[in-house]
């Protein structure tokens, strides 16, 4: 199908069906029924089998016309793509539609306190009892778990197999007595994450995804989608300040979805504020500070260029090894650290203060207390360096200490 | 010059450590930092009267024990280690040193015994906490001793009974006294003490402003004298930072020994080992230099680069240790629940308190140039 | 703006690489660096006439191929990679750019074709190689065009047929020409070219001094023009450094894969891995910025901070890679026999050539301030 | 014996016997015969069984009176102490005396090209054939090997044992056809070391030291003496510019002994030159350079203080763990690197030049080309960091990959 044909068909369909007076769910139901909610999905499941270029074109039309799209916030999207890839027809039929309409919110239950850098070391236990899976264990770093209806869960069904082989992947209802969600406050005062405690929580046999013992392969699908969304913007392309019920409800949904990420720009160091701060405070005249600003802005621009070059090469289908996401992630960490250093130098003693009456309405203080997260979240700097060294540079791996049956591997109590 | 602690000094250090171990566990730190005053009067009383810390560096004539910067450094090092919450730094370090070094004998006699006993609490108002050269740029006294202007950052002003103010005056700087109990009764005194939110909640900060506020002039402040006062304060501060850094470093090494990932203790990964080894070198460096700076003050060296050097090195070291302490703990180290951030925030705050590292390196160079 | 090399540019790069791979192996580098001229005329002839490198960035009017800074950068990057020994940088980069940017059309017409063909060799005499602002402080021309003063560091002056000199004159700076073949016949010309020992023996250095030496004025030099010339030269230099750094980095990674200690390849030790990963980030950064700087020059941007940024980053990166390349090889990396030191010395020399990193960071800030 | 008595006895003995007109060997023979050459050695072997304090007192008297002492240059001393600790009476009788008189020079043959950081991985082969040991292999980094009469040699006598167990320690004559010494030039132009190639070189059975298979233990003695001498000065305490045959011969001996170390101060970065260079060049006015000078001088002073504190604690017999020599070694490396950085900044473009007409008669250029050695020689920075982490900080060791029979351990070809 030609791009122009797609555009024409969609535009005329929208002319006919779009109205800001729908409820959010009603509008998205119309979208799903007409096959415009997830056009890159297969025709059997709400889609049109479009290529990702075609799907992007569709999104562009929605954005241009300022029309509310199907629900796609992060953990929701990861769940949908993973179910699409590994689910049975029954699972797809049951779970995909309410994800697109926004009726079901999802969360991701992978990380555990005992296995932060080592997802495959999960020790949450899933045991089949009386035809259903009984789950016991603790998960952590679960964004939006307190708003979620369902979770994608990585748990161990066999402790006698090597660690990657004993894992299974489940779709778990968050609304049950065995699941307790507690907010987890961070050192910067925000509480963007949760801990999830599962005590004899239950998953019906039909909600095992991808088969017993295949959890790591299924999780790999989720993680690969997660990495792809790393560079994407979290902000909706739609202007939310328009009249109409669907806009109001969508704005509310977006506010909830974005709330955990409000401090993320600070976590990256707010390089954008550096020059104006240096001018306001007069720090721009301090040669020692100028050196550090120059280093920071150099790295920042270099990182942007490096990413643009990688993107250009990817698009041109070049065979050259393109530095992976790990380089960008490690770079972001180095930049944020230097930004915090520079903001500290610029502020001087004022950096002792926090809150609304401190520099940039407390934003500088929030930077100083948020940057330590960027070198940890989503894989520590140390893990990124290992990946770069082994996968990009081809340096030899170390002998592993975590082979053999999982139960014999030394791990945290 | 003294290189290591004497046996008496080691005993003193152990005594302070035992006291704070019992009275300032993290649970107490968390409880107190959430209060307005930020300290426990009973612990303060014992620290002052039983341990005599508030008067350790005050001559016996004025009710102290007559020791010097080394012993004060021992005390602040342990306070940094246990993150002691209280007005010690404001009152016993900043205000007391200001009196000792700049006040008239009359004022010393009147005020030091109360500070030595911990019965009165002082604070020192400097309108700039970055650089001694800038002090006096926004706070001035007129010929009748009335103060005008603002000091944006004053430690523990909310807890003070008396306030020492360095203000610009015709021809230079002067040291002024405000008795806060007394001035409350003065109508329209123009004094405003506004508590401020601090990055480091264990150390209370206020904005203090004066609008024709009556004060008493109690001493001359020369630029050289102010530099010397500054150096005494930053050496006590450097000790505090060493204490905090050592604690974080020790607990981090311990953590890497006990925490397993990929079937082995994370401390067995060479990347972490090398980082910790480099930190140890930095820690030993900063510690040696800080102790030496105290010894230089103790020996009465007039202009020395060592205090600036110690502050710069201790600041860089403490931040680096704090950063590593969070990093090696991973996600858990970034949570409120974990104690690491309490020290991290102290490290960040102390880094810029009384001058950032690059500023002290510049000061140090100026002094080194002057020498040779 | 261009982000990646076009197919034609990649072909060009491959061609240059193949040529240098064959004509500039380390054995040749070692042989040539021990000679006085430091280059092989036959290789120079082929590089000029067969590959056309000497004229790559010279407009076709003057006998070149009409390409720009990107293509020149491709050439110097490969020369850095293979440590090509010859007067390319002095003649084709420094002298040619000086003519292109500052000389009168008449002078261009007279001189560029020879340089483009590689038949004449030029060099550029600047009395300061640190900072464009300082150029002209010790070399002056009088009204009759006689030169007086000394340039302590001139690249390949010993090989030059013609010398371009930036000299102070009444009211500013001017570009002067000395035809060295001609001047030999002038008695008491006051010109002295003294070869100097260089850290990097693959790039020949001389001291050049003038004592009432007759020269021909061929162009105006504004401060802005000089800055622009400087920026063109340092971008070509940054490319050269990237090429050298990449070669050292690749060979070092390879070494860590093959070298065993304690029963395992040293590249399996995490300490080394993390260090190499950090270096790769720096390398990608410096490479992106350098290419971008060339693209900015190519696009004709008037004042841009990118050249200074590229020089600073490439310098730091190259030194860090060179240091690591020796360190990871251990003792053998410090020997004369091993080739690593050849690149290390180029890295050290290039670091300070045409401005140290901190100086370019300062320049970059000045330009950034001017923009916004 | 009281210090005062020792001093008196020595002084009166010297009054009687010392004369600058002896030949060097003759004077030292007198010293040896009288027991004043190595007073801390046992009485059976030229010594008096003095404590190290007493021996120092003796040295002090020699220094005060400017009297030439027994030969003691580095590899010679290491050989003597090791023979004393592990040798048979025959070996001691044969080798110790000519070491003290200076008639025999020695060199150390431990390092190999294939095992730089891993001395115990030596693969030079020693095989017993017809009652003598036949040696084949290559050694490297052998200071003064071209002047040596004998070498202390670590070689492998059994390839089937684990690596530390198959080594033996030999005393080998350098004057034989199977031993070839080649100078090894360094990147800074000096040639302080040699390579030594052994091809069917021969060691009589009686010159195995400490028994077959005990090589690692014997080498440990040598290495411990080597570490102790790390901080010591290499310069003689004696003024060599005095008339008299013994002074002339001693000066010649010292010149040869010190020649390989002439660039060592440059290897350490010549921090002493920084302030004067900064003043001369005007770099002292550059704030960015001032920051780096301040960092350098801070580290330098800190290192001096740290060493002094450690020394004071050692002397006071404190139980506190005193940061080991590894910290000092790593610190020296960090300081030298920063010194090179600072010297480069100060010199600017002048750093491109080398040789007599460059800065400080070429000394700055020599600094820039010598500092890379300090983080390698005598144990790389990486090895020092491992030692600090494992032995000082008690961090857990990695699983070893070099256990089992030596012949099965992966190593360089």
PDB file of C-alpha atoms in Angstrom, chain D residues 60 79 410:
ATOM      1  CA  UNK D  60      76.745   6.420  59.990  1.00  0.00           C
ATOM      2  CA  UNK D  79      72.154 -11.735  45.953  1.00  0.00           C
ATOM      3  CA  UNK D 410      47.496 -20.822  29.121  1.00  0.00           C
TER       4      UNK D 410
END
